[in-house]
Backbone atoms as SQL, in Angstrom:
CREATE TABLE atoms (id INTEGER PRIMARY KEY, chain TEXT, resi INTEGER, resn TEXT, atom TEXT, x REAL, y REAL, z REAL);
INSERT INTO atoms VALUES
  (1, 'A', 1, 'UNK', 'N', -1.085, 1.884, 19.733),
  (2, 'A', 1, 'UNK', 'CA', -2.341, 1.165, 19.833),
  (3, 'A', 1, 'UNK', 'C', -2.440, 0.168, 18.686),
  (4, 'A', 2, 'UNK', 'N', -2.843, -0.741, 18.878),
  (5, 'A', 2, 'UNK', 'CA', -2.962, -2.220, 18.177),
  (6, 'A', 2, 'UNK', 'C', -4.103, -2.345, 16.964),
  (7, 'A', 3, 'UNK', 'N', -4.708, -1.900, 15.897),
  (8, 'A', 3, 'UNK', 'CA', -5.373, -2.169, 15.040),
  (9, 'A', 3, 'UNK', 'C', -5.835, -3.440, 14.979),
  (10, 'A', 4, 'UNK', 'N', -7.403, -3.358, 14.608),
  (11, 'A', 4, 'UNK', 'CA', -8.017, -4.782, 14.003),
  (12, 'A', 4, 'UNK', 'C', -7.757, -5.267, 13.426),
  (13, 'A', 5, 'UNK', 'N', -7.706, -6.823, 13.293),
  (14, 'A', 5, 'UNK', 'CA', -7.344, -7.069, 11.679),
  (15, 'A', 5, 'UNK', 'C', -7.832, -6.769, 10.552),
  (16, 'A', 6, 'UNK', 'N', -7.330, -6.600, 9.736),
  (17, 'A', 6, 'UNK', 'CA', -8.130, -6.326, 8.611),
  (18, 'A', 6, 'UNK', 'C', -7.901, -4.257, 8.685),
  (19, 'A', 7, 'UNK', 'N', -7.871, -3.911, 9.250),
  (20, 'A', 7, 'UNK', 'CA', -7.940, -1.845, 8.920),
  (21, 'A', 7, 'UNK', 'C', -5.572, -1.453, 8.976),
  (22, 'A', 8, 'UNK', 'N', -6.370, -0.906, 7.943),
  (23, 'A', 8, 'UNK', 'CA', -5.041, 0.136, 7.457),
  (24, 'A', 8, 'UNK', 'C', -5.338, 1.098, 7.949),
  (25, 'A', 9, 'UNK', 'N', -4.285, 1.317, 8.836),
  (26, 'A', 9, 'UNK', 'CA', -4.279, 2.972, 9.286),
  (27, 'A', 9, 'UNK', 'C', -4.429, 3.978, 8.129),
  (28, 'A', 10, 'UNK', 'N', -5.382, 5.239, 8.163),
  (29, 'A', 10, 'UNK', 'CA', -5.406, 6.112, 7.254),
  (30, 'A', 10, 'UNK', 'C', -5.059, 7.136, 8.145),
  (31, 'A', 11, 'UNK', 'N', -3.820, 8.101, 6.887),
  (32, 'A', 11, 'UNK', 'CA', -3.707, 8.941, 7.696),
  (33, 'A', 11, 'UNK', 'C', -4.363, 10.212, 7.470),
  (34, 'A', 12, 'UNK', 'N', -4.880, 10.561, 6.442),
  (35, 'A', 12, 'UNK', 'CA', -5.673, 11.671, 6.159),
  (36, 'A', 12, 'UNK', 'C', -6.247, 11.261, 4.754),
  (37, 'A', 13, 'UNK', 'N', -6.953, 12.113, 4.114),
  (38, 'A', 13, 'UNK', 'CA', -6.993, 12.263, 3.050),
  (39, 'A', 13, 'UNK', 'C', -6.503, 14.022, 2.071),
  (40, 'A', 14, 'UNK', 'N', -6.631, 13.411, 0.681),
  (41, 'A', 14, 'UNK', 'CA', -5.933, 14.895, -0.096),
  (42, 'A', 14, 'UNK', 'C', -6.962, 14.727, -1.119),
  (43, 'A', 15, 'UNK', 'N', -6.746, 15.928, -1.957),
  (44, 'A', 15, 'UNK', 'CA', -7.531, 15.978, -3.699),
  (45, 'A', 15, 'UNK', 'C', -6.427, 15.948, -4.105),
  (46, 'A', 16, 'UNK', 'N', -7.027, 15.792, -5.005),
  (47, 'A', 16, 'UNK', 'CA', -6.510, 14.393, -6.180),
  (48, 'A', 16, 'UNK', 'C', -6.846, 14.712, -7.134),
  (49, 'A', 17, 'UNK', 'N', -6.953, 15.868, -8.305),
  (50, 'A', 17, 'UNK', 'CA', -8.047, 15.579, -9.448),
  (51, 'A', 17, 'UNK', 'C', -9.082, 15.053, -9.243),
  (52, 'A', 18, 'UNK', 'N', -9.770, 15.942, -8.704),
  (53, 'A', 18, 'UNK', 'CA', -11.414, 16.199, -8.172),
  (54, 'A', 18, 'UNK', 'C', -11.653, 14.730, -7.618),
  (55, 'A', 19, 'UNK', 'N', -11.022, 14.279, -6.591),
  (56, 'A', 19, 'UNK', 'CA', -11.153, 12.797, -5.820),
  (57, 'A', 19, 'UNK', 'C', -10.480, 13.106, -4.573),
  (58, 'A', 20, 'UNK', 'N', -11.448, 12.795, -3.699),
  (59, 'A', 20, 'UNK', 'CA', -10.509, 12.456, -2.009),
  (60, 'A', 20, 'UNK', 'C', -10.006, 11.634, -2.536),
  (61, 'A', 21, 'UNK', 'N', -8.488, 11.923, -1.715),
  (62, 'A', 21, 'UNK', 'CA', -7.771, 10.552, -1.841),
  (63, 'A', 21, 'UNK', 'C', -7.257, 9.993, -0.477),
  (64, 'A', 22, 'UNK', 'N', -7.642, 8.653, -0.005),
  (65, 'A', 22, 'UNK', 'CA', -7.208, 8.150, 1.614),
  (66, 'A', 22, 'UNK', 'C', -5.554, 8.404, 1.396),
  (67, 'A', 23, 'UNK', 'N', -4.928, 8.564, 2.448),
  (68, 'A', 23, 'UNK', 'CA', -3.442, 8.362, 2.136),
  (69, 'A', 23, 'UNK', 'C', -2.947, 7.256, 3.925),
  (70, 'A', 24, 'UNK', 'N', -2.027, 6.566, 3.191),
  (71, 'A', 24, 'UNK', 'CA', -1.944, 5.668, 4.237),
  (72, 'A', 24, 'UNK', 'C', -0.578, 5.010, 4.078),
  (73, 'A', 25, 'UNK', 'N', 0.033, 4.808, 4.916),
  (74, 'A', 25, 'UNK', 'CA', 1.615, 4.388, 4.927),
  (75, 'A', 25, 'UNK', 'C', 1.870, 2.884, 4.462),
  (76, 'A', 26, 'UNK', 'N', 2.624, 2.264, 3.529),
  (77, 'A', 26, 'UNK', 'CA', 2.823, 1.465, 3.270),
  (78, 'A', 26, 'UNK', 'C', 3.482, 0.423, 5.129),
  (79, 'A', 27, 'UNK', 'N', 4.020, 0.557, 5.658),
  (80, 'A', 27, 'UNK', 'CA', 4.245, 0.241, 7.508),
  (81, 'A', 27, 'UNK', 'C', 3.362, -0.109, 7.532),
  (82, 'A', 28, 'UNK', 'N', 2.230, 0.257, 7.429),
  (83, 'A', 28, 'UNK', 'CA', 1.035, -0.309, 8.002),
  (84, 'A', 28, 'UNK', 'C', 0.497, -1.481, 7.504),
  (85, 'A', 29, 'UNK', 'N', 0.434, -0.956, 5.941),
  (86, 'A', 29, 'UNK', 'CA', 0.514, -2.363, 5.345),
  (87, 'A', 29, 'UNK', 'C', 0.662, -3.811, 5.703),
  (88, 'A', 30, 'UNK', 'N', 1.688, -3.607, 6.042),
  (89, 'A', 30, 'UNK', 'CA', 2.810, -4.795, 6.228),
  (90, 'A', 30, 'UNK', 'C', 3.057, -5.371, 7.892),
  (91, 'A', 31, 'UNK', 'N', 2.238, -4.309, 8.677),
  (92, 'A', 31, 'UNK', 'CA', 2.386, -4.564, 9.977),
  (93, 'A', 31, 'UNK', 'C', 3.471, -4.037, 11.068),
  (94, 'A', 32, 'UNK', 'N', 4.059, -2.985, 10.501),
  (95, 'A', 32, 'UNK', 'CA', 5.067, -2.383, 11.061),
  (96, 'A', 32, 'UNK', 'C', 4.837, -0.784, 11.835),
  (97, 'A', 33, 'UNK', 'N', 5.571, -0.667, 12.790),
  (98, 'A', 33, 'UNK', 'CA', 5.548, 0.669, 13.057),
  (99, 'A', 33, 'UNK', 'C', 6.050, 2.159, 12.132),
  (100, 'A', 34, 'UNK', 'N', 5.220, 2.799, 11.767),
  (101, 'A', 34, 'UNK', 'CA', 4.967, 4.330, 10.983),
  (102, 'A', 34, 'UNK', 'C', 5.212, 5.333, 11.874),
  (103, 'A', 35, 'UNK', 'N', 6.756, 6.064, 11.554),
  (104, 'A', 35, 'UNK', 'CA', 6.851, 7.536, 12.401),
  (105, 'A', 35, 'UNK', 'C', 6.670, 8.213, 11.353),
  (106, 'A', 36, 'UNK', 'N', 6.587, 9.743, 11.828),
  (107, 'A', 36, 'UNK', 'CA', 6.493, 10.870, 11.253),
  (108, 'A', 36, 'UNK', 'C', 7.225, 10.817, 10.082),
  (109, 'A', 37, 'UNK', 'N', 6.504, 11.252, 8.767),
  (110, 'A', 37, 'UNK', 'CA', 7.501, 11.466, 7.433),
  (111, 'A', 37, 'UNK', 'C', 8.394, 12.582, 7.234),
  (112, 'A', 38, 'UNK', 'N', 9.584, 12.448, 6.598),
  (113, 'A', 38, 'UNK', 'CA', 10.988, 12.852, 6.392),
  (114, 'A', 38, 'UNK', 'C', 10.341, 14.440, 5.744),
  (115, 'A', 39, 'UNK', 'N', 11.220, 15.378, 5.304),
  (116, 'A', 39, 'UNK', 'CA', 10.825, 16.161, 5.013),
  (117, 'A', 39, 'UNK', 'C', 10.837, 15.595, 3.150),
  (118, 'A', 40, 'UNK', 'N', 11.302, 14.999, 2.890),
  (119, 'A', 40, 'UNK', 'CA', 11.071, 14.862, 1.492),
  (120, 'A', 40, 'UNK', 'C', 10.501, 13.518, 1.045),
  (121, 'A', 41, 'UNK', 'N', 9.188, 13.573, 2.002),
  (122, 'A', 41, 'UNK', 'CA', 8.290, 12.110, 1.829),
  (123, 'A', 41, 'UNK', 'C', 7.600, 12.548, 0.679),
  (124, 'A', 42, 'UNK', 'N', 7.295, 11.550, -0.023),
  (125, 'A', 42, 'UNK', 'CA', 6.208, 11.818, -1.326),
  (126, 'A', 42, 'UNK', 'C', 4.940, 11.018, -0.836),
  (127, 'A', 43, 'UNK', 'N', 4.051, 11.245, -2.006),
  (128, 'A', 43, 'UNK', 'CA', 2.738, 10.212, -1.701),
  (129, 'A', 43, 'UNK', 'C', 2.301, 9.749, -3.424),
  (130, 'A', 44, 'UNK', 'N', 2.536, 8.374, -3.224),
  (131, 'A', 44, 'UNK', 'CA', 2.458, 7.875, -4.834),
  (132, 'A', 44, 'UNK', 'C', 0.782, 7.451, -4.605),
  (133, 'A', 45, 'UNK', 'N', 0.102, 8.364, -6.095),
  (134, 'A', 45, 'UNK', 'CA', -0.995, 7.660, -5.888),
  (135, 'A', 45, 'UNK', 'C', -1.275, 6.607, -6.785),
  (136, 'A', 46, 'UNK', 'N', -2.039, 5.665, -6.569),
  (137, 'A', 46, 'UNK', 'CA', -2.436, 4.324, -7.014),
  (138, 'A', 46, 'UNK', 'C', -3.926, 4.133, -6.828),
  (139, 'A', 47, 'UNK', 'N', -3.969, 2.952, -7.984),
  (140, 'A', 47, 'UNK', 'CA', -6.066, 2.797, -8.332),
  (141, 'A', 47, 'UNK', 'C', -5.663, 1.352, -7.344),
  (142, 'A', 48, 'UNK', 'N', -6.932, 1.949, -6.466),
  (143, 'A', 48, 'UNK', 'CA', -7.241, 1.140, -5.009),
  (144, 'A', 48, 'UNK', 'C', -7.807, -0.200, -5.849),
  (145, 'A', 49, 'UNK', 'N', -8.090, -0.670, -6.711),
  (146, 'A', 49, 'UNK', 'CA', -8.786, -1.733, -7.652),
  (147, 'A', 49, 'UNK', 'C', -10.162, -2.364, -6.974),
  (148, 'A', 50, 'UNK', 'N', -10.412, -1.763, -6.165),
  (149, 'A', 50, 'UNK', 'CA', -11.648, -1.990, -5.560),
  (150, 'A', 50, 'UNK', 'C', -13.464, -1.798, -6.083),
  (151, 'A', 51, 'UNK', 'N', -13.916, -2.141, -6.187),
  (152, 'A', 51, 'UNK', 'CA', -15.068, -2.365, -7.166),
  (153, 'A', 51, 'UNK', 'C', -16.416, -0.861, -6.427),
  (154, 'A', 52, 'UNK', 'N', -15.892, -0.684, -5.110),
  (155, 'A', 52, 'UNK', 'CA', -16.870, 0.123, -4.437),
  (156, 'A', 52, 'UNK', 'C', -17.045, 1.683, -5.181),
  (157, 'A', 53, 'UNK', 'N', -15.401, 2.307, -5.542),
  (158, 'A', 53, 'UNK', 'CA', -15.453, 3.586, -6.655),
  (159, 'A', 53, 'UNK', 'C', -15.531, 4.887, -5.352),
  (160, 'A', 54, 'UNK', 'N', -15.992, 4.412, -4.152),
  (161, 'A', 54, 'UNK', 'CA', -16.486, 5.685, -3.352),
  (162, 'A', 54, 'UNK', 'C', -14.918, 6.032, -3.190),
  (163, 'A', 55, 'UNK', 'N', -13.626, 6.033, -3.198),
  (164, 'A', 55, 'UNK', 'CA', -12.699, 6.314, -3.547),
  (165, 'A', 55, 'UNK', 'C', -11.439, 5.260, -4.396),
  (166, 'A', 56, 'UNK', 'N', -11.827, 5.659, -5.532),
  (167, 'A', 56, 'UNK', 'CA', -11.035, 4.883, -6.645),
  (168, 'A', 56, 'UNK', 'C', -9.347, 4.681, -6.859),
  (169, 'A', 57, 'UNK', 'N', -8.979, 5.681, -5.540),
  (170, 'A', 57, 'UNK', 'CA', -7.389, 5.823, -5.800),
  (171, 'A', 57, 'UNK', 'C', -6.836, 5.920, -4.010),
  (172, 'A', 58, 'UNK', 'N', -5.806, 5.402, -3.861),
  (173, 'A', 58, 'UNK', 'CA', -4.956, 5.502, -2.812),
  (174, 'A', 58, 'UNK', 'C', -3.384, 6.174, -2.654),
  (175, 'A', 59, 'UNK', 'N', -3.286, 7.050, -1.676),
  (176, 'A', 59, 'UNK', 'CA', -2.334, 7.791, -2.116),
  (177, 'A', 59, 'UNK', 'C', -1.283, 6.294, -0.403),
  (178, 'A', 60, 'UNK', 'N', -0.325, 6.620, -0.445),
  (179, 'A', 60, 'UNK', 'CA', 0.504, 6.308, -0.085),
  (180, 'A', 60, 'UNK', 'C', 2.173, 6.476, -0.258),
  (181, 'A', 61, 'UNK', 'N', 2.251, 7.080, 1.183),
  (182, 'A', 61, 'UNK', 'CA', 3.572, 7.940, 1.537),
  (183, 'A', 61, 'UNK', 'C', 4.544, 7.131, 1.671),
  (184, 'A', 62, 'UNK', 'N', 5.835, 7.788, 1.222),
  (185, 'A', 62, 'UNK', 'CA', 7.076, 6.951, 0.573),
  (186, 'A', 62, 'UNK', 'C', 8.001, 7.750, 1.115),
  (187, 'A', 63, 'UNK', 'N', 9.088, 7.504, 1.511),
  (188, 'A', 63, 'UNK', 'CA', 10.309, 8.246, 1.649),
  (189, 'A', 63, 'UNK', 'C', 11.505, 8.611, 0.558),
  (190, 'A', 64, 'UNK', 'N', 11.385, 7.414, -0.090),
  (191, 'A', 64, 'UNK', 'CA', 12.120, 7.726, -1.746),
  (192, 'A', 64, 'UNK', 'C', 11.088, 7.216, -2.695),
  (193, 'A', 65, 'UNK', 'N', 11.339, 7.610, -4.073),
  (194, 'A', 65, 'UNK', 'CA', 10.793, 7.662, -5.118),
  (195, 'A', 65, 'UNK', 'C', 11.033, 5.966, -5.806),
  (196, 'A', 66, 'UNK', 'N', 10.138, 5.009, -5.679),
  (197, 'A', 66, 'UNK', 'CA', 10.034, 3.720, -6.223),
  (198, 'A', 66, 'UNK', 'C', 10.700, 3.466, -7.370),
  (199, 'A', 67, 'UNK', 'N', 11.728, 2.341, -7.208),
  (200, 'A', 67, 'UNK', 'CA', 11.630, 1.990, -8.597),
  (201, 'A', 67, 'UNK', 'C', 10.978, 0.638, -9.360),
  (202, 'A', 68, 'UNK', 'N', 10.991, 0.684, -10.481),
  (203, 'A', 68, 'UNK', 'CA', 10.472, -0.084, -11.444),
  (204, 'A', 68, 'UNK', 'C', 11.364, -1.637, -11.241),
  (205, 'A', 69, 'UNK', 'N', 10.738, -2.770, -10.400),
  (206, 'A', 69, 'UNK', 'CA', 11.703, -4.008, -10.842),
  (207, 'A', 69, 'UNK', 'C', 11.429, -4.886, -12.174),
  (208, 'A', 70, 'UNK', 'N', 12.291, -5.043, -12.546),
  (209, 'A', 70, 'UNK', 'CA', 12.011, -5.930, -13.752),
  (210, 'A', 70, 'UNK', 'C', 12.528, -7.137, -13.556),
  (211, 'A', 71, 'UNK', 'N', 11.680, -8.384, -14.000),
  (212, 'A', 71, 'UNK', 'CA', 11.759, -9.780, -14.131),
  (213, 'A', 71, 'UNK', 'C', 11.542, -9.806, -14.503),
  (214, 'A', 72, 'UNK', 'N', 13.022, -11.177, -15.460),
  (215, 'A', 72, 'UNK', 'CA', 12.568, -11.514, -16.543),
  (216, 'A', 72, 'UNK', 'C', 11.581, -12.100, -17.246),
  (217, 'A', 73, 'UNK', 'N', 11.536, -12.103, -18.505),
  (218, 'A', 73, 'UNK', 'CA', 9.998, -12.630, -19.088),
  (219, 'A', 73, 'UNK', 'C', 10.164, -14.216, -18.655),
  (220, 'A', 74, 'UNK', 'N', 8.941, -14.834, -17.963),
  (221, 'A', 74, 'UNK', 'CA', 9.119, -16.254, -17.414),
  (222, 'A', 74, 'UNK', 'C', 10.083, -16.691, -16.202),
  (223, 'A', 75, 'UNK', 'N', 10.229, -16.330, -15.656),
  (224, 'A', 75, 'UNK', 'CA', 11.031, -15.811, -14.521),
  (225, 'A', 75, 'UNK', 'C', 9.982, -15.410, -12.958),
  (226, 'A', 76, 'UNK', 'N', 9.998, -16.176, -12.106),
  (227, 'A', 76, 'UNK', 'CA', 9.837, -15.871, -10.972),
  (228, 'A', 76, 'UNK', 'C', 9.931, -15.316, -9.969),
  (229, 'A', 77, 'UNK', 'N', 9.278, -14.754, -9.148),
  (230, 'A', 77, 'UNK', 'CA', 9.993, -14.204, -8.011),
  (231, 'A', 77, 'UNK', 'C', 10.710, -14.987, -7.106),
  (232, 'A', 78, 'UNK', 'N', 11.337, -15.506, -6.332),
  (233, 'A', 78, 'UNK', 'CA', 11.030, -17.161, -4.580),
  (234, 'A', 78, 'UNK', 'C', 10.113, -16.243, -4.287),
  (235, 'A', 79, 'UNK', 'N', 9.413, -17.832, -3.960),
  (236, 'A', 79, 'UNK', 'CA', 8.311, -17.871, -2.739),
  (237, 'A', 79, 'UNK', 'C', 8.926, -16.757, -2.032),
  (238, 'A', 80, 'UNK', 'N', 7.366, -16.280, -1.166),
  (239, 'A', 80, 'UNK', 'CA', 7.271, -15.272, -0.099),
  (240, 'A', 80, 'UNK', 'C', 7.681, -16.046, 0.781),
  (241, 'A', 81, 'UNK', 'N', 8.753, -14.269, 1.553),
  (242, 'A', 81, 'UNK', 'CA', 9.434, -14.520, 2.777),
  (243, 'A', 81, 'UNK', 'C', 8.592, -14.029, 3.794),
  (244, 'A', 82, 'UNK', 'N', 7.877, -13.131, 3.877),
  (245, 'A', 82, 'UNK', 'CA', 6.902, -12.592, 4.868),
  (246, 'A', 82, 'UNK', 'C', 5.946, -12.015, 4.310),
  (247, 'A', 83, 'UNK', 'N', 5.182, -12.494, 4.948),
  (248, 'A', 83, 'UNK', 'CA', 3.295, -12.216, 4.676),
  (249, 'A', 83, 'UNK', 'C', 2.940, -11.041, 5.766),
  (250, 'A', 84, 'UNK', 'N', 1.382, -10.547, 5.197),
  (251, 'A', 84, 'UNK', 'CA', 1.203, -9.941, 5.643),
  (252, 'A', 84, 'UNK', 'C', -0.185, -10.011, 5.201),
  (253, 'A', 85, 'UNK', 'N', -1.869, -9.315, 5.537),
  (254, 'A', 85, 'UNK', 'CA', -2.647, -9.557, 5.133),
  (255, 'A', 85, 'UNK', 'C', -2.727, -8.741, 3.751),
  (256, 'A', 86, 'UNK', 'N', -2.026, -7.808, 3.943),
  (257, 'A', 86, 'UNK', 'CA', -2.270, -7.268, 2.489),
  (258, 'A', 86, 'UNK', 'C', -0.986, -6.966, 1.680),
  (259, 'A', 87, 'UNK', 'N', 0.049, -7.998, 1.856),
  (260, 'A', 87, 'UNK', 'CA', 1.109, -7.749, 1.040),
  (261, 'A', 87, 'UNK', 'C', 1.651, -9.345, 1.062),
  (262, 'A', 88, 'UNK', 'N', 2.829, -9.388, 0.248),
  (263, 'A', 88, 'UNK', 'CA', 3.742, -10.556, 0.231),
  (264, 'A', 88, 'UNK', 'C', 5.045, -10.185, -0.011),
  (265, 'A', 89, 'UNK', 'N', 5.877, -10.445, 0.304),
  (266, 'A', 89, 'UNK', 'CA', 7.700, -10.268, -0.215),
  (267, 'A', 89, 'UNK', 'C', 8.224, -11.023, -0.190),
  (268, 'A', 90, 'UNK', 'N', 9.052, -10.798, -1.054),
  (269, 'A', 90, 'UNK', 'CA', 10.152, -11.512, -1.494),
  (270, 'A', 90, 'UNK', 'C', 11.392, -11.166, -1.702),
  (271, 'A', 91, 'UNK', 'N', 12.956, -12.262, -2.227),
  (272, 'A', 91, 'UNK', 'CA', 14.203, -11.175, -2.139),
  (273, 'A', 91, 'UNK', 'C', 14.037, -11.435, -4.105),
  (274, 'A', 92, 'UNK', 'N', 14.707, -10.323, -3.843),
  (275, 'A', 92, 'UNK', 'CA', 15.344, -9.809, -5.336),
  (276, 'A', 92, 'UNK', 'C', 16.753, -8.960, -5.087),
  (277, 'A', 93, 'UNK', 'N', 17.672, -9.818, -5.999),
  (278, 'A', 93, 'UNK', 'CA', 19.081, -9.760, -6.270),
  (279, 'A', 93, 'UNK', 'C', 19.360, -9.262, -4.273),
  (280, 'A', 94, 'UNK', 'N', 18.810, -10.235, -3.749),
  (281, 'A', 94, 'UNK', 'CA', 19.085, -9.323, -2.099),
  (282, 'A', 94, 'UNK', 'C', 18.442, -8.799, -1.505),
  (283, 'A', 95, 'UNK', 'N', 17.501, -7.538, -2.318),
  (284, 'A', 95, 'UNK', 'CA', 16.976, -6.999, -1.296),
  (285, 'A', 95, 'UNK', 'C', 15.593, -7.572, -0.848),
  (286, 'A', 96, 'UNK', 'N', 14.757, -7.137, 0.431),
  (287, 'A', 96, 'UNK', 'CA', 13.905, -7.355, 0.140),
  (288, 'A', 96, 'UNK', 'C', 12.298, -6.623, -0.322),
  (289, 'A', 97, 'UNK', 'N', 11.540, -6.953, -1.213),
  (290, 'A', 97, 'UNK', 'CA', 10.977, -6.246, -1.579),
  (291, 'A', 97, 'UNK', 'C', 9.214, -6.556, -1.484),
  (292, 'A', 98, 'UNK', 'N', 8.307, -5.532, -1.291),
  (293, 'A', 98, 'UNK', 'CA', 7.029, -6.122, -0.915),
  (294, 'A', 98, 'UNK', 'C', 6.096, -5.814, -2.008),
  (295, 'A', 99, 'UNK', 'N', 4.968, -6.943, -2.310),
  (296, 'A', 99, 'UNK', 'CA', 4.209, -6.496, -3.345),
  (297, 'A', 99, 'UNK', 'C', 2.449, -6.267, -2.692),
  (298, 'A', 100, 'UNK', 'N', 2.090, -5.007, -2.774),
  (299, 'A', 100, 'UNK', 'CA', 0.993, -4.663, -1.804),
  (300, 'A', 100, 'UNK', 'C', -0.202, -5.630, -2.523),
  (301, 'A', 101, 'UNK', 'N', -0.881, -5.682, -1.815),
  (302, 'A', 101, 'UNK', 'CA', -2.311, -6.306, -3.033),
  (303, 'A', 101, 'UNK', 'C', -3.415, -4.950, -2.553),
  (304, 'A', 102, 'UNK', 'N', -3.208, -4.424, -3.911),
  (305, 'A', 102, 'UNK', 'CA', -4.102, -2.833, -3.892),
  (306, 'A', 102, 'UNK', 'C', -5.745, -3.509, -3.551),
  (307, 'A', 103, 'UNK', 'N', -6.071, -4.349, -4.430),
  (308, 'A', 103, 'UNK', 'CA', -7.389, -4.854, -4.080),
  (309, 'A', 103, 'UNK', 'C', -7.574, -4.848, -2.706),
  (310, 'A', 104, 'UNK', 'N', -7.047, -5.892, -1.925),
  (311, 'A', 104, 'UNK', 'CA', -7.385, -6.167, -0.408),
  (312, 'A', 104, 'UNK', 'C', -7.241, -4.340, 0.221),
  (313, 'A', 105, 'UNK', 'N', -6.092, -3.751, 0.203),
  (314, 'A', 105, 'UNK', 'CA', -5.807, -2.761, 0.213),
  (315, 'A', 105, 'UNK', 'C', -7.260, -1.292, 0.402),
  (316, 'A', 106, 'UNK', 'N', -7.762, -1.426, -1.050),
  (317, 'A', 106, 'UNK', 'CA', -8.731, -0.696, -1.503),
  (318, 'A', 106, 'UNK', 'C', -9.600, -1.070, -0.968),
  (319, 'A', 107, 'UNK', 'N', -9.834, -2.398, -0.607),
  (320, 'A', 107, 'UNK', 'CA', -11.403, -2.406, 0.289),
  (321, 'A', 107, 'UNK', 'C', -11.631, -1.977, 1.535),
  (322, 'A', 108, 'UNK', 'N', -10.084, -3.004, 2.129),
  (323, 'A', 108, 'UNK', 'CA', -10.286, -2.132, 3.906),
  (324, 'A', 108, 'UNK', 'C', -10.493, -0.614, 3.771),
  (325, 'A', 109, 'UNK', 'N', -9.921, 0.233, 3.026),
  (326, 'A', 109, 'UNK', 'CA', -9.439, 1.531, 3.324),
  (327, 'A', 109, 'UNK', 'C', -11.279, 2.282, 3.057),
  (328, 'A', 110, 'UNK', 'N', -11.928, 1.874, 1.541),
  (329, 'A', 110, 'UNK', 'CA', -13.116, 1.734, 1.526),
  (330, 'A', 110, 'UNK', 'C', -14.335, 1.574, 2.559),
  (331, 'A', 111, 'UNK', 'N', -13.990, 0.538, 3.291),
  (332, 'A', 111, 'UNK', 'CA', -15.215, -0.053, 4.157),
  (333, 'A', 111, 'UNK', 'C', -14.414, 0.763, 5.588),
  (334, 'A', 112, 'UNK', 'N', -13.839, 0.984, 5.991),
  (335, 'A', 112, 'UNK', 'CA', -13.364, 1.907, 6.969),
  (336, 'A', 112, 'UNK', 'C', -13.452, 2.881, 6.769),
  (337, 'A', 113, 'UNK', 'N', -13.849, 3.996, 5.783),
  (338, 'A', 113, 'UNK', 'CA', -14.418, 5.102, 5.380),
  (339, 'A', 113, 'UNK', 'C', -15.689, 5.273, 5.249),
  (340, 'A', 114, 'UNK', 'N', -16.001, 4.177, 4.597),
  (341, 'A', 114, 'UNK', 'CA', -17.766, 4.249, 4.790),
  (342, 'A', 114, 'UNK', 'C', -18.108, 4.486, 6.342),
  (343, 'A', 115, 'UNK', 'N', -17.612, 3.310, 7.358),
  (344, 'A', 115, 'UNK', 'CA', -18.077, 3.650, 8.594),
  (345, 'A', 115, 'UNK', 'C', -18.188, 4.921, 9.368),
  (346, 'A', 116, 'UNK', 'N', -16.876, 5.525, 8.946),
  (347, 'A', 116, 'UNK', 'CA', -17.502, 7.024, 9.624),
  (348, 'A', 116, 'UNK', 'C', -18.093, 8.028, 9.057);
C-alpha cells in the first residue's frame, strides 16, 4: 500500500529510558520497499530534532551496525544523487550513502502520532 506524502511508516514503538520511542525503517525513508528484519537487526536510536518533544528520539532499524564517515576538513560530499523527501545521497569512495534529515524525519513521525 502506497503512503502519503509526507508519513514514514512507523513500525511500533519501544522504551527507551523512560521515553516511547517510534521505531521506523530507514526504506521508508528513502522510498523503498521494507521486509521483515534479519535476525540480527538492531535499532539505532537518534534525537528526532524536532521542536514538538512529545517524542524526542527515533529509534530506527538497521541490519548492520553504522559506520562513522569521515570527510575531510573542507571537503565536500558531490551533489546528491537521489532525493528523497527526507533524505539526500551521495557516493563516497563508491558507495552510496544517505544522509536522513532527522528534523523533517521527527516531525512527520510526531504529527502522525499525534493523530491517533
Amino acid at each position: 500500500m502506497e503512503r502519503p506524502q509526507g508519513e514514514i511508516e512507523i513500525l511500533g514503538l519501544i522504551d527507551w529510558h523512560q521515553f516511547s520511542v517510534p521505531v521506523i525503517a530507514l526504506e521508508s525513508v528513502v522510498g523503498r520497499p521494507f521486509g521483515e528484519p534479519g535476525a540480527k537487526a538492531k535499532v539505532a536510536i537518534c534525537n528526532a530534532l524536532d521542536n514538538s518533544q512529545q517524542h524526542p528520539a527515533i529509534g530506527i532499524v538497521l541490519e548492520s551496525v553504522p559506520r562513522v564517515l569521515v570527510v575531510e576538513d573542507g571537503r565536500r560530499l558531490p551533489a546528491a544523487q537521489e532525493k528523497s523527501e527526507f533524505a539526500l545521497s551521495s557516493r563516497h569512495q563508491g558507495d552510496l550513502v544517505w544522509i536522513p534529515d532527522m528534523e523533517k524525519i521527527g516531525h512527520s513521525v510526531n504529527q502522525q502520532l499525534a493523530l491517533d
